[in-house]
Structure formats: C-alpha cells, structure tokens
Amino acid sequence: MTAAQGKAADGKTIQTVVRTAMRRCGTGRDALLAVLIHVQRHMGHLPDEAIAAVATAMRLTHGEVAGVVSFYAFFHQEPFGLYDCRLADNIIERHAGNAAVQERLGTLLKGGLGTLSTTSCIGLSDQAPGALIDGAPIPSLKDDRLEQVVHLMEKEIPVARWPGSLSRVKPNVRRADRILQQQAWQGEALRQAMTQGAAAFLEELELSGLRGMGGAGFPTARKWHSVREAAVTERVVVCNADEGEPGTFKDRVLLQRHAAALFEGMTICGWCVGARHGFVYLRGEYRYLLPILQRKLAARRRAGLLGQGILGVQGFDFDIQIRLGAGAYVCGEESALLESLEGKRGVPRPRPPYPVEAGFQALPTVVNNVETLSAACLVAVHGGAWYAAVGTAASRGTKLFSVSGDCSRPGVYELPMGTPLQELLQLAGAHRTQAVQMGGASGALVAPHDFGEPIAFEALPPGGSVMIFDQSRSISGIVHNFACFFAHESCGFCTPCRVGTRLQRDLVHKFTLGHGDAADLSELKELGLLMGRASHCGLGQSAGRAVGDALQYFPEHFPIASPDAFVQLETALEQARALRQAGGHTP
Amino acid sequence: MPKARLATVSLAGCFGCHMSLLDLDEALFELAELVEVDRSPLTDIRTMNDCDIGFIEGGCANEDNVHVARLFRKKCRLVCAVGACAVTGGIPALRNNIPLAELLATSYLQDVVDPGIPNDPELPMLLDKVYPIHEVIRVDHTLPGCPPSAQAIALFVKQLLAHEPVSLPYKELHYD
Amino acid sequence: MRFVIDGMTIEAQAGDTILTACRRAGYYIPHLCFHGDLPAQGNCRLCLVESKGRLLPSCLTKVTDGMEVASATEQLHTLRLRLTQMLFVEGNHICPSCEASGNCMLQALGYRLGLLDNHYPQFFPRRPLDASHPQMILDFNRCIQCQLCVRASDQLDQKHAFVVAGRGGEAHITASSSNGQLGSTSFAATDHAAGICPVGVFLGKGVGYVTPIGERRYDRADIAQAGDRNA
Ligand SMILES: Cc1cc2nc3c(=O)[nH]c(=O)nc-3n(C[C@H](O)[C@H](O)[C@H](O)COP(=O)(O)O)c2cc1C
Ligand code: SF4
Ligand code: SF4
Ligand code: SF4
C-alpha cells in the first residue's frame, strides 16, 4: 500500500478517497478518527495534503485534524514503504527475544522496503515475540517463522498473500470456566433478562456482585442503574475493547471466540438502561478482528437480535457499531475513550461529570469492559445468587487472566476470584519465580512473600495481566520498561504526568546502568507519590506504582552508586571527541 | 571563632556573580571578618585546601569544568551553586539543543575571516551541552539571580554560617 | 453557601468552584492554566487543594456547603514547588534574557513558593520560534502548555488559531494553519489570545523591555497581591 504523492494506490485522488471515507464513516465531527483511518488505509500514509483534504471536507481547521493525527501512534505522515512492521516491545516480548527480530527485520527493511517501529503490546504476549505487519498479527516470530517472514519480504510479497499459518493467533485457553464455557447466545440470555423485567434484572445484577473487569472494579449494577435512572431519552452503551495494558490478551480471546456473549451482553445492557446505541471501541492493534466481528453483527441483525424491534418487541431498538482506536493506551481510560469515540484527541475528561452522567456526546453512558459485558449474560441466565456463589465476599464469580512470561503454559486462565496467585503460577508451570506483575504496567509488582495472597479486588489486583519473571530477570530492567511505557503513553495534558513520567523514566534508567545514587532513589519515591496524588487521570496516578513496589520489595536491585558517578563524562564528551579525532576540523 | 574557609570559582559564567560579590563594597570588610578566602579568582590562589563553603558560578560547559566541580565537591563541606548559570545553565545553555558540530561550524566557520575551529589539545573539550551544577555534582545550596545582588550574597553567606535555612526576602529573590 | 479554607470561612455562590469563590474573596490559590473568562480545565495542577484527605483541583471542584478545604499546608507547598520546577525544566526558561521577566506568572509563582533551584535535570528541548506574524513572535521555549491561548482563540476570539498537537512529552502548541505558522492564521495582536499567556511566549514585535527592572509587576509585589498578569 505505498502511495505516490497525492494519489492513492489505485490512482484515486485524495478528494475521492476522503469522500468515500465520509460516506462510509459519517460526516460528523465524531467520524474524524474513522475517516482518517480509512484515508490512511487507502493512501498508505497521511501526507499534509490528505490532512488538508479531510479538514476541508469535514469543515475543520487544519490544526484540529493535524492535532488528532499527531496524537495517535498509528497515523503516519511519512510513507512507510512496502511493509509497516510494528514490533511488540513490552517486557515479555523483550524477554522472549524480540531484539533478534528487530535486528533481522531492521536490516532487511532498511533502504525503503518498509518501516520497522516498536509498539508496547499487541495482545500476543503468550506467543511472543510478535509483530503487526500491515495490521496482520504475526505471533511467535522466531526460528523458522522469522525466516519465513524474511523470505516473503525479500520477495516483496504483500502480506495479504502470506500463508494463513503465519497470522494464525492461538487462543491458548488453558482453563475455561463459566465465562469461557458460555454458548454463543442467540437471544436466550436476553430473553431471560427480559422476562424478569429491567428492575428485577438489575436486582439480580446487584446480587451477583459483578464488578468491572477493566481494572477499577466498580460495581456494574450501580453503573447501569445510574444510566437507567437518568432523566433523558437517549443513552449509550460502550464496550471498552481497548485492552491496552501490557501483557493482557484475554479480551482478544473473548472477541475471537465469544463475540456472541459480548454482543448479547451489550444488548442486555441496552435494553436494561434504555439505550439505542452501542459502540465497541476496538483497539487499532485488533483491527484484524474487525471483519469477523462485523460479520457476526450482521448475522445478529438478520436474526432480529439487533436493529429495530429486537426479538419482535415493538420499540426495543438497539444496534452496535464498532469504532477503531489508533494506538493510544490512554484511550482505555473511559473518558479518554469517549473523547476518542467522538473523533478527538484521547485526553481524559475532568470528573465529575462521570460517563454515567455525561458520556458519549454528553449522553448518560455505560462504559464496560468486554469481560464485564460478557459476564452479564451469565447473570441473566443463571441469576445473581448463582453468579455470586463463587469467589470472595468482595469479589464474586470467576475472572480471566492473561498469563505470560517465564512459565511453560502461557495463555488465558479462568479461575474463581480469590484464587491464590501461587495456584495460578503452578497451573501455568512457573518455576523459580522472582516476581509477578499483576494488572499490567499500571498494576503491582508482587514479590514471593505475597504469592500466597488471593487474587481479588481486596487483595492482589485482578486486572487481566499476569506477567511472570523468573530469577534470571533484572527487576530494574523490568520497571524501566514500564517507565518508558508511561512516558510514551502519557497524553501530555497535566504537568505531573507529562513531565513526571519522563523524569521517572530517566531516573530508573540510571539505575539500570548502575549510576543511580541515594538522592536519585529518594527522588524516585517522591516522584511516584507525586504523580500518584496530583495527576489528572489513572494513567499518571498509577505510573509510579510498579517502580515504587520494585524499590520497596527489591531494594537489592537498585544498588547505590557514588554520587560522583552521575554525570557520564565520557558520554557527554563523545561529540567533542569525535570532532577532535576528525582532526582540526578546519574547512 | 575561627574563620570559615570560602572557595569560589567561575565556570561557564560571565564573572558577573563575582562582580556582584565585589559590589558589597565596604561590607566586604565585614565579610572578611567571617571568612578566609581560599582558592578564588579574587585571590588568584590556584591550589585548594579543604573548605567550609564553595561557591560555583556558571554551569559546566567543558571537561575541565566538570573536574573543577568535582574537586569542589571533594574539598568543600557545603557546595553552593551561585547565579542563574550555575543553577539552570543560564545563557550559555542556549546552545543546549544544538548539536556540537553544528554549533561550532556556525560560530567558527560561517561568515568569518580565517575560518577554523580551535582544536589545540590544550583546550578542554566541550561537553554535549552546558550542565547546571546540580546535574554534575550534588549541591547543598543554590542562590539564583543574574547576578544575585551583593546583599543577597551577603545574606546567603550569613545564613550558611549560622546554619540557618536559606531564605531570601521577596526583593532579593529573582531569576534575572 | 459557606465553606472553610485554611481555617477561614468564605462565602460562595451557587455553582462556584473553590477557586472562583476564593478569588472573589481575595484569597490566593496558586494557578497557571486558569483564567476567569474561560472554563477551567485543570491541567497545571497547581491549584490542587486537600479535602477529606483527597487532592482536588480547586478550579474544577464545586463548593459544597460547609466543606472544609486546606490549601496552605506544608505538603501542598512542596507539591506545588515540585510542579513548578517540573514546568521550569520542561521548557527553556532563561529568565535573564526573557522579555516577560518580572511580569511572568511562572516566575512569580517560583518567587512566591521560594523556589531556589530547578531540582530536576533540565530537558533542554528543541522548540521552534514562530516569527511569521507581522505583529507578534511566538517563542515556544517558554510554553508551559496551559492551553489558555488555544481556549481563548477558540472561545473568545472564535478564530481557532492555535491547537495542541502531539502526545505526552511531544505535546505542544502550534498555530492551526496548514503550514503551522501563525502568519497564516487570522490571529491579530488585539485578540484575547494574544494577551492571555501567563508566561513569555507572545512577544509583540517592535517593542520590548519597556518597564525598567525594579518596576515590573512582580518586582513590586508578590503574585498574590499583584494579581495575574493576564487578568
Ligand atoms: C490509563 C487507563 C487505561 C485503561 N485501559 C483500559 C482498557 O484497556 N480496558 C478496559 O476495559 N478498561 C481500561 N481502563 C479502565 C476504564 O477507565 C474503565 O474503568 C473501564 O472501562 C470500566 O469498565 P468496567 O467497569 O467493566 O471495568 C483503563 C483505565 C486507565 C486509567
Ligand atoms: S495523568 Fe497523564 S494521561 Fe492522564 S491526563 Fe494527565 S497527562 Fe494525560
Ligand atoms: S517565561 Fe517566565 S519563567 Fe520562562 S524565561 Fe520568561 S520570565 Fe523566565
Ligand atoms: S503559549 Fe502561553 S498561553 Fe499558550 S499554552 Fe503556552 S504558555 Fe499557555
């Protein structure tokens, strides 16, 4: 998909491409992101002329469009050649040896064949190292498979014609329980909920103790209730399928294999709260899932499960649109997600108002994680008491865990809430485990003395990601990877996070080089607290957490250098030395 | 009470802070009662004893500056960054976002008579950028200002000698 | 409606935020990204105050009757000092050569907080100068990303002359034209946006350093008394 200047690959003018995009995606302000994605897909990149054409057609200022383009990592203004290769670079991928891939593909793609860039996590940590090549997921990029890719690229064969085996993503479901054993609901769960009536169903939901699976653990019934009670006529249901937390991939498995449960759950929510519009905000990295999801939606419309008069009930109208993200972790934060859904830069909103009061286009909006919405079907079918029978007092039911890293059986595990971490480690075949990062980069770094703790909202955070590190791994290296991630993903809105994440990254880096001194150590601690207390949104608030845990539980990994070591004189003199060696540098 | 030993140096600065110190005029006598000046451009003493206080004017622009700053850290109980350049890099740091080669070419090669970048091995090599002192060594106290006024310097010294926290009246605290 | 801040009772009107009520009552809470003519946004975080153990941006938090708020605490002082230092190291603030010196809210806040150093390593970013406009130069070296110019041009001037571009550390303000130059927008030196910058980004061409040192706004008085430069 290379583009000659001003023209799409098929020779269409930019204006035609933009017009087509608007016909497909809509003409309103909220369609901007979708239009840009479409245009880039057809042009290969977004040159200034494309930005200008979109601005003119959508009646926006150039800067407004350029501001959106420059916010999202998946937009590029430069052509990328034949292959757009995005290598996953989270700590698991690094431990799996992505440096070798980087070197191999980097050399190959240099000189115009393509562009190699890195991105944190593409939801394939259980089959690392992985990459997205022209949007196609290529897991387990090593040995024969890597050579196969190299071979295809050397022959300049388009990704669309690569053997399907290369982009086959294994579900790796290691333990399935209620959520993963659900059937592909075709209205059965919805009907069950409807026979109860909305008020009674909400009571069941309350009784179930279902809490948000996206990280924060907010009681789902309370959220739905607030939106239902709002004194308006329009409400919205949004599924958060941004799954951006490094090391998470359980939502990918749900979308791949259990989309029916998600769509049914969203429809139940729509019916319950009185919404007519549903959105799935699908991270750009999962674009390859779009065609099958669209097909399933279409089938549900044909079956009368979406659209007007659902299940033949007059006035029960609800439909679901899928909107793509474009590479911004912060867009998983619900209010940033809503901004992004409205086609804007994904900057988190001030709260209050909360999405349940003023969400998508200021309408009361339920935002729930993929897993939360899927689990709602279980409550509809089996009732709240059944759901609540498993788990701990504060964390009911089962939970999906994306397990990756140093273990012999990485993949998705569905376990009752409250399962001790130790048990999960055993199931996964982890040995000589040094530390476990629970809940992704924003979660907690857990040391062995806490492995016996249960995984639950009230104990070890049950966010989807469980990254396992054995004794061979460098703790400072691990948290440095997280610190880089936050510095890269900060939206830049507020001072403590915009500046603090970069300061933190550089300070941790010093320790990875063995140059950190005692003052740096206390600075890191202070910085973590400051970002935690002063940041505008959850990203900045949790950016110092893993580093803080590492300092607390693994102090021996942060040896103190003498204070003198902290300006690296040799590095600072490199430029001058090179000049001097070039000799005289007279003209 | 024995006098405190004070060392001072101007690194990548303009000597303005030292001038400001001299601006104390007759109050210098009062200061001389309190401190004995060790290594300093004011005394022209080049060797250095162990000192109580070291004042550094200017940031670190070259290799030599770094060695001097480190020496001050070793020899002085309290190291103080004095003046805007020592505290933030100041005017010399205007070069900091320009690569060295580009910088030197602009200064010594373009539009000058007899172009040529000085390259005598005796010249200390330039650092990639001008560093504020606190990025080179740990600093105990700072006194901003371009330059800090004579009164501010005098007050600063008195507070240091009295082991009081440094605190300047509103009129004496400025960054320009 | 009344509430208590630092032990003082302040009268508030319905809909007031903590900051607006305090400003009306003449009680100073540090702030940089707030301006009375524009909706608050809460990004500089300097106006954080404490209530029931939580930090809240006072520019966004509505007063509730009887609420108790603390602003002048040791802890908040340190926090504001650090945030101010972050803003200093993030840009290139060379006050001795800056036209806004003595008249700059960032600097004035530093004075008020007793800021003696920048504490953190400096970023020394490479930032552009935009001299394309006939009446004004923009020196983004000093931009603190308060977004006031963006909001003023959008909401007070209806010109949309500025936007935020980039993300995270790359986030920056730029003119909204296709070449990114101010000269290609409809911006005029008489716009609200021209006078709203709390620091020294907007420089009028042909004038400069008019007020002698010693007589500038914050030479004479602390920002709490002298008020906002952009008020
Ligand atoms: C920086 C950040 C990233 C987040 N990313 C996600 C995400 O990828 N998926 C998700 O479901 N929730 C994410 N969340 C949590 C959402 O803000 C929100 O709480 C969640 O979507 C609510 O759904 P739930 O109640 O079903 O968990 C994120 C939060 C923050 C602060
Ligand atoms: S905390 Fe970070 S991501 Fe969140 S609003 Fe602030 S800058 Fe943006
Ligand atoms: S904008 Fe303010 S803080 Fe920045 S250099 Fe100018 S006077 Fe100093
Ligand atoms: S230019 Fe000035 S007003 Fe605009 S964002 Fe930067 S600091 Fe704020």
PDB file of N, CA and C in Angstrom, chain A residues 121-191:
ATOM      1  N   CYS A 121       2.435  -3.203  23.293  1.00  0.00           N
ATOM      2  CA  CYS A 121       1.842  -4.525  23.427  1.00  0.00           C
ATOM      3  C   CYS A 121       0.767  -4.693  22.383  1.00  0.00           C
ATOM      4  N   ILE A 122       0.771  -5.834  21.700  1.00  0.00           N
ATOM      5  CA  ILE A 122      -0.233  -6.067  20.676  1.00  0.00           C
ATOM      6  C   ILE A 122      -1.154  -7.216  21.061  1.00  0.00           C
ATOM      7  N   GLY A 123      -1.125  -7.575  22.330  1.00  0.00           N
ATOM      8  CA  GLY A 123      -2.038  -8.609  22.808  1.00  0.00           C
ATOM      9  C   GLY A 123      -1.630 -10.007  22.404  1.00  0.00           C
ATOM     10  N   LEU A 124      -0.325 -10.229  22.258  1.00  0.00           N
ATOM     11  CA  LEU A 124       0.162 -11.557  21.875  1.00  0.00           C
ATOM     12  C   LEU A 124       1.281 -12.022  22.799  1.00  0.00           C
ATOM     13  N   SER A 125       1.263 -11.558  24.042  1.00  0.00           N
ATOM     14  CA  SER A 125       2.385 -11.866  24.926  1.00  0.00           C
ATOM     15  C   SER A 125       2.503 -13.355  25.223  1.00  0.00           C
ATOM     16  N   ASP A 126       1.428 -14.122  25.033  1.00  0.00           N
ATOM     17  CA  ASP A 126       1.517 -15.561  25.278  1.00  0.00           C
ATOM     18  C   ASP A 126       2.146 -16.283  24.100  1.00  0.00           C
ATOM     19  N   GLN A 127       2.388 -15.569  23.020  1.00  0.00           N
ATOM     20  CA  GLN A 127       3.056 -16.168  21.873  1.00  0.00           C
ATOM     21  C   GLN A 127       4.092 -15.185  21.322  1.00  0.00           C
ATOM     22  N   ALA A 128       4.881 -14.670  22.265  1.00  0.00           N
ATOM     23  CA  ALA A 128       5.898 -13.689  21.927  1.00  0.00           C
ATOM     24  C   ALA A 128       7.121 -14.389  21.325  1.00  0.00           C
ATOM     25  N   PRO A 129       7.966 -13.649  20.595  1.00  0.00           N
ATOM     26  CA  PRO A 129       7.788 -12.266  20.150  1.00  0.00           C
ATOM     27  C   PRO A 129       6.798 -12.161  18.991  1.00  0.00           C
ATOM     28  N   GLY A 130       6.103 -11.061  18.959  1.00  0.00           N
ATOM     29  CA  GLY A 130       5.102 -10.875  17.927  1.00  0.00           C
ATOM     30  C   GLY A 130       5.201  -9.508  17.282  1.00  0.00           C
ATOM     31  N   ALA A 131       4.565  -9.403  16.141  1.00  0.00           N
ATOM     32  CA  ALA A 131       4.546  -8.113  15.449  1.00  0.00           C
ATOM     33  C   ALA A 131       3.242  -7.983  14.681  1.00  0.00           C
ATOM     34  N   LEU A 132       2.892  -6.750  14.402  1.00  0.00           N
ATOM     35  CA  LEU A 132       1.804  -6.489  13.472  1.00  0.00           C
ATOM     36  C   LEU A 132       2.460  -6.046  12.173  1.00  0.00           C
ATOM     37  N   ILE A 133       2.214  -6.807  11.119  1.00  0.00           N
ATOM     38  CA  ILE A 133       2.793  -6.396   9.842  1.00  0.00           C
ATOM     39  C   ILE A 133       1.630  -6.053   8.909  1.00  0.00           C
ATOM     40  N   ASP A 134       1.591  -4.801   8.501  1.00  0.00           N
ATOM     41  CA  ASP A 134       0.429  -4.266   7.779  1.00  0.00           C
ATOM     42  C   ASP A 134      -0.869  -4.643   8.491  1.00  0.00           C
ATOM     43  N   GLY A 135      -0.857  -4.599   9.784  1.00  0.00           N
ATOM     44  CA  GLY A 135      -2.057  -4.865  10.568  1.00  0.00           C
ATOM     45  C   GLY A 135      -2.281  -6.334  10.873  1.00  0.00           C
ATOM     46  N   ALA A 136      -1.572  -7.225  10.191  1.00  0.00           N
ATOM     47  CA  ALA A 136      -1.771  -8.655  10.438  1.00  0.00           C
ATOM     48  C   ALA A 136      -0.928  -9.094  11.629  1.00  0.00           C
ATOM     49  N   PRO A 137      -1.538  -9.869  12.535  1.00  0.00           N
ATOM     50  CA  PRO A 137      -0.769 -10.330  13.687  1.00  0.00           C
ATOM     51  C   PRO A 137       0.150 -11.470  13.276  1.00  0.00           C
ATOM     52  N   ILE A 138       1.420 -11.352  13.623  1.00  0.00           N
ATOM     53  CA  ILE A 138       2.366 -12.445  13.333  1.00  0.00           C
ATOM     54  C   ILE A 138       2.991 -12.862  14.660  1.00  0.00           C
ATOM     55  N   PRO A 139       2.415 -13.869  15.322  1.00  0.00           N
ATOM     56  CA  PRO A 139       2.967 -14.301  16.610  1.00  0.00           C
ATOM     57  C   PRO A 139       4.180 -15.209  16.441  1.00  0.00           C
ATOM     58  N   SER A 140       4.798 -15.520  17.563  1.00  0.00           N
ATOM     59  CA  SER A 140       5.936 -16.465  17.615  1.00  0.00           C
ATOM     60  C   SER A 140       6.953 -16.225  16.504  1.00  0.00           C
ATOM     61  N   LEU A 141       7.427 -14.997  16.444  1.00  0.00           N
ATOM     62  CA  LEU A 141       8.354 -14.632  15.372  1.00  0.00           C
ATOM     63  C   LEU A 141       9.764 -15.078  15.705  1.00  0.00           C
ATOM     64  N   LYS A 142       9.994 -16.362  15.599  1.00  0.00           N
ATOM     65  CA  LYS A 142      11.375 -16.805  15.768  1.00  0.00           C
ATOM     66  C   LYS A 142      11.648 -18.015  14.888  1.00  0.00           C
ATOM     67  N   ASP A 143      12.909 -18.401  14.853  1.00  0.00           N
ATOM     68  CA  ASP A 143      13.349 -19.563  14.086  1.00  0.00           C
ATOM     69  C   ASP A 143      12.754 -19.606  12.672  1.00  0.00           C
ATOM     70  N   ASP A 144      12.100 -20.731  12.359  1.00  0.00           N
ATOM     71  CA  ASP A 144      11.571 -20.924  11.008  1.00  0.00           C
ATOM     72  C   ASP A 144      10.590 -19.838  10.609  1.00  0.00           C
ATOM     73  N   ARG A 145       9.746 -19.462  11.562  1.00  0.00           N
ATOM     74  CA  ARG A 145       8.710 -18.486  11.227  1.00  0.00           C
ATOM     75  C   ARG A 145       9.338 -17.133  10.872  1.00  0.00           C
ATOM     76  N   LEU A 146      10.339 -16.749  11.626  1.00  0.00           N
ATOM     77  CA  LEU A 146      11.029 -15.491  11.322  1.00  0.00           C
ATOM     78  C   LEU A 146      11.668 -15.572   9.939  1.00  0.00           C
ATOM     79  N   GLU A 147      12.309 -16.702   9.674  1.00  0.00           N
ATOM     80  CA  GLU A 147      12.961 -16.851   8.367  1.00  0.00           C
ATOM     81  C   GLU A 147      11.953 -16.829   7.221  1.00  0.00           C
ATOM     82  N   GLN A 148      10.799 -17.418   7.514  1.00  0.00           N
ATOM     83  CA  GLN A 148       9.742 -17.436   6.504  1.00  0.00           C
ATOM     84  C   GLN A 148       9.304 -16.002   6.174  1.00  0.00           C
ATOM     85  N   VAL A 149       9.142 -15.193   7.216  1.00  0.00           N
ATOM     86  CA  VAL A 149       8.742 -13.801   7.028  1.00  0.00           C
ATOM     87  C   VAL A 149       9.819 -13.054   6.237  1.00  0.00           C
ATOM     88  N   VAL A 150      11.060 -13.266   6.630  1.00  0.00           N
ATOM     89  CA  VAL A 150      12.160 -12.611   5.930  1.00  0.00           C
ATOM     90  C   VAL A 150      12.135 -12.978   4.441  1.00  0.00           C
ATOM     91  N   HIS A 151      11.928 -14.233   4.200  1.00  0.00           N
ATOM     92  CA  HIS A 151      11.900 -14.743   2.823  1.00  0.00           C
ATOM     93  C   HIS A 151      10.785 -14.067   2.012  1.00  0.00           C
ATOM     94  N   LEU A 152       9.598 -13.985   2.608  1.00  0.00           N
ATOM     95  CA  LEU A 152       8.456 -13.370   1.917  1.00  0.00           C
ATOM     96  C   LEU A 152       8.724 -11.891   1.646  1.00  0.00           C
ATOM     97  N   MET A 153       9.349 -11.236   2.633  1.00  0.00           N
ATOM     98  CA  MET A 153       9.630  -9.812   2.461  1.00  0.00           C
ATOM     99  C   MET A 153      10.687  -9.593   1.385  1.00  0.00           C
ATOM    100  N   GLU A 154      11.670 -10.454   1.370  1.00  0.00           N
ATOM    101  CA  GLU A 154      12.699 -10.319   0.334  1.00  0.00           C
ATOM    102  C   GLU A 154      12.087 -10.420  -1.058  1.00  0.00           C
ATOM    103  N   LYS A 155      11.062 -11.260  -1.157  1.00  0.00           N
ATOM    104  CA  LYS A 155      10.403 -11.407  -2.456  1.00  0.00           C
ATOM    105  C   LYS A 155       9.318 -10.356  -2.668  1.00  0.00           C
ATOM    106  N   GLU A 156       9.176  -9.477  -1.663  1.00  0.00           N
ATOM    107  CA  GLU A 156       8.207  -8.378  -1.730  1.00  0.00           C
ATOM    108  C   GLU A 156       6.778  -8.861  -1.946  1.00  0.00           C
ATOM    109  N   ILE A 157       6.453  -9.965  -1.323  1.00  0.00           N
ATOM    110  CA  ILE A 157       5.086 -10.480  -1.434  1.00  0.00           C
ATOM    111  C   ILE A 157       4.200  -9.751  -0.417  1.00  0.00           C
ATOM    112  N   PRO A 158       3.075  -9.207  -0.873  1.00  0.00           N
ATOM    113  CA  PRO A 158       2.196  -8.483   0.053  1.00  0.00           C
ATOM    114  C   PRO A 158       1.678  -9.397   1.169  1.00  0.00           C
ATOM    115  N   VAL A 159       1.476  -8.814   2.332  1.00  0.00           N
ATOM    116  CA  VAL A 159       1.049  -9.594   3.496  1.00  0.00           C
ATOM    117  C   VAL A 159      -0.237 -10.362   3.217  1.00  0.00           C
ATOM    118  N   ALA A 160      -1.115  -9.767   2.429  1.00  0.00           N
ATOM    119  CA  ALA A 160      -2.394 -10.411   2.126  1.00  0.00           C
ATOM    120  C   ALA A 160      -2.181 -11.782   1.467  1.00  0.00           C
ATOM    121  N   ARG A 161      -1.031 -11.955   0.849  1.00  0.00           N
ATOM    122  CA  ARG A 161      -0.801 -13.237   0.174  1.00  0.00           C
ATOM    123  C   ARG A 161       0.133 -14.154   0.957  1.00  0.00           C
ATOM    124  N   TRP A 162       0.432 -13.797   2.185  1.00  0.00           N
ATOM    125  CA  TRP A 162       1.259 -14.678   3.013  1.00  0.00           C
ATOM    126  C   TRP A 162       0.436 -15.883   3.452  1.00  0.00           C
ATOM    127  N   PRO A 163       1.088 -17.010   3.717  1.00  0.00           N
ATOM    128  CA  PRO A 163       0.328 -18.175   4.192  1.00  0.00           C
ATOM    129  C   PRO A 163      -0.427 -17.861   5.487  1.00  0.00           C
ATOM    130  N   GLY A 164      -1.655 -18.335   5.582  1.00  0.00           N
ATOM    131  CA  GLY A 164      -2.506 -18.061   6.742  1.00  0.00           C
ATOM    132  C   GLY A 164      -1.889 -18.534   8.052  1.00  0.00           C
ATOM    133  N   SER A 165      -1.056 -19.566   7.966  1.00  0.00           N
ATOM    134  CA  SER A 165      -0.476 -20.103   9.196  1.00  0.00           C
ATOM    135  C   SER A 165       0.357 -19.053   9.926  1.00  0.00           C
ATOM    136  N   LEU A 166       0.919 -18.117   9.181  1.00  0.00           N
ATOM    137  CA  LEU A 166       1.770 -17.107   9.812  1.00  0.00           C
ATOM    138  C   LEU A 166       0.988 -16.179  10.725  1.00  0.00           C
ATOM    139  N   SER A 167      -0.260 -15.880  10.326  1.00  0.00           N
ATOM    140  CA  SER A 167      -1.021 -14.922  11.126  1.00  0.00           C
ATOM    141  C   SER A 167      -2.097 -15.607  11.977  1.00  0.00           C
ATOM    142  N   ARG A 168      -1.925 -16.919  12.146  1.00  0.00           N
ATOM    143  CA  ARG A 168      -2.890 -17.613  12.994  1.00  0.00           C
ATOM    144  C   ARG A 168      -2.551 -17.352  14.460  1.00  0.00           C
ATOM    145  N   VAL A 169      -3.524 -16.779  15.169  1.00  0.00           N
ATOM    146  CA  VAL A 169      -3.316 -16.454  16.576  1.00  0.00           C
ATOM    147  C   VAL A 169      -3.962 -17.536  17.420  1.00  0.00           C
ATOM    148  N   LYS A 170      -3.152 -18.217  18.190  1.00  0.00           N
ATOM    149  CA  LYS A 170      -3.693 -19.303  19.008  1.00  0.00           C
ATOM    150  C   LYS A 170      -4.484 -18.741  20.171  1.00  0.00           C
ATOM    151  N   PRO A 171      -5.649 -19.305  20.502  1.00  0.00           N
ATOM    152  CA  PRO A 171      -6.382 -18.794  21.658  1.00  0.00           C
ATOM    153  C   PRO A 171      -5.685 -19.159  22.980  1.00  0.00           C
ATOM    154  N   ASN A 172      -4.977 -20.269  23.013  1.00  0.00           N
ATOM    155  CA  ASN A 172      -4.273 -20.674  24.238  1.00  0.00           C
ATOM    156  C   ASN A 172      -5.132 -20.614  25.494  1.00  0.00           C
ATOM    157  N   VAL A 173      -6.371 -21.106  25.378  1.00  0.00           N
ATOM    158  CA  VAL A 173      -7.203 -21.130  26.576  1.00  0.00           C
ATOM    159  C   VAL A 173      -6.770 -22.334  27.418  1.00  0.00           C
ATOM    160  N   ARG A 174      -6.240 -22.076  28.599  1.00  0.00           N
ATOM    161  CA  ARG A 174      -5.681 -23.153  29.427  1.00  0.00           C
ATOM    162  C   ARG A 174      -6.683 -23.658  30.447  1.00  0.00           C
ATOM    163  N   ARG A 175      -7.559 -22.770  30.864  1.00  0.00           N
ATOM    164  CA  ARG A 175      -8.569 -23.216  31.814  1.00  0.00           C
ATOM    165  C   ARG A 175      -9.835 -22.407  31.566  1.00  0.00           C
ATOM    166  N   ALA A 176     -10.891 -23.110  31.202  1.00  0.00           N
ATOM    167  CA  ALA A 176     -12.151 -22.432  30.927  1.00  0.00           C
ATOM    168  C   ALA A 176     -13.123 -22.715  32.052  1.00  0.00           C
ATOM    169  N   ASP A 177     -13.814 -21.700  32.489  1.00  0.00           N
ATOM    170  CA  ASP A 177     -14.872 -21.889  33.481  1.00  0.00           C
ATOM    171  C   ASP A 177     -16.132 -21.250  32.900  1.00  0.00           C
ATOM    172  N   ARG A 178     -16.921 -20.638  33.754  1.00  0.00           N
ATOM    173  CA  ARG A 178     -18.229 -20.155  33.302  1.00  0.00           C
ATOM    174  C   ARG A 178     -18.197 -19.201  32.111  1.00  0.00           C
ATOM    175  N   ILE A 179     -17.321 -18.217  32.190  1.00  0.00           N
ATOM    176  CA  ILE A 179     -17.347 -17.197  31.141  1.00  0.00           C
ATOM    177  C   ILE A 179     -16.915 -17.799  29.804  1.00  0.00           C
ATOM    178  N   LEU A 180     -15.851 -18.588  29.861  1.00  0.00           N
ATOM    179  CA  LEU A 180     -15.319 -19.152  28.619  1.00  0.00           C
ATOM    180  C   LEU A 180     -16.075 -20.401  28.167  1.00  0.00           C
ATOM    181  N   GLN A 181     -17.014 -20.863  28.998  1.00  0.00           N
ATOM    182  CA  GLN A 181     -17.807 -22.016  28.562  1.00  0.00           C
ATOM    183  C   GLN A 181     -19.189 -21.605  28.074  1.00  0.00           C
ATOM    184  N   GLN A 182     -19.418 -20.298  28.006  1.00  0.00           N
ATOM    185  CA  GLN A 182     -20.734 -19.835  27.561  1.00  0.00           C
ATOM    186  C   GLN A 182     -20.988 -20.284  26.130  1.00  0.00           C
ATOM    187  N   GLN A 183     -22.240 -20.548  25.841  1.00  0.00           N
ATOM    188  CA  GLN A 183     -22.574 -20.840  24.458  1.00  0.00           C
ATOM    189  C   GLN A 183     -22.687 -19.519  23.696  1.00  0.00           C
ATOM    190  N   ALA A 184     -22.727 -19.627  22.389  1.00  0.00           N
ATOM    191  CA  ALA A 184     -22.863 -18.431  21.557  1.00  0.00           C
ATOM    192  C   ALA A 184     -24.316 -17.972  21.604  1.00  0.00           C
ATOM    193  N   TRP A 185     -24.631 -17.167  22.583  1.00  0.00           N
ATOM    194  CA  TRP A 185     -26.008 -16.761  22.824  1.00  0.00           C
ATOM    195  C   TRP A 185     -26.656 -16.172  21.581  1.00  0.00           C
ATOM    196  N   GLN A 186     -27.833 -16.633  21.313  1.00  0.00           N
ATOM    197  CA  GLN A 186     -28.603 -16.081  20.190  1.00  0.00           C
ATOM    198  C   GLN A 186     -29.911 -15.538  20.728  1.00  0.00           C
ATOM    199  N   GLY A 187     -29.835 -14.758  21.758  1.00  0.00           N
ATOM    200  CA  GLY A 187     -31.054 -14.156  22.305  1.00  0.00           C
ATOM    201  C   GLY A 187     -31.572 -14.849  23.552  1.00  0.00           C
ATOM    202  N   GLU A 188     -31.017 -16.030  23.894  1.00  0.00           N
ATOM    203  CA  GLU A 188     -31.540 -16.764  25.054  1.00  0.00           C
ATOM    204  C   GLU A 188     -31.333 -15.972  26.343  1.00  0.00           C
ATOM    205  N   ALA A 189     -30.126 -15.435  26.507  1.00  0.00           N
ATOM    206  CA  ALA A 189     -29.838 -14.692  27.735  1.00  0.00           C
ATOM    207  C   ALA A 189     -30.671 -13.416  27.793  1.00  0.00           C
ATOM    208  N   LEU A 190     -30.755 -12.777  26.643  1.00  0.00           N
ATOM    209  CA  LEU A 190     -31.535 -11.542  26.555  1.00  0.00           C
ATOM    210  C   LEU A 190     -32.996 -11.805  26.932  1.00  0.00           C
ATOM    211  N   ARG A 191     -33.556 -12.891  26.381  1.00  0.00           N
ATOM    212  CA  ARG A 191     -34.953 -13.235  26.667  1.00  0.00           C
ATOM    213  C   ARG A 191     -35.163 -13.475  28.168  1.00  0.00           C
TER     214      ARG A 191
END
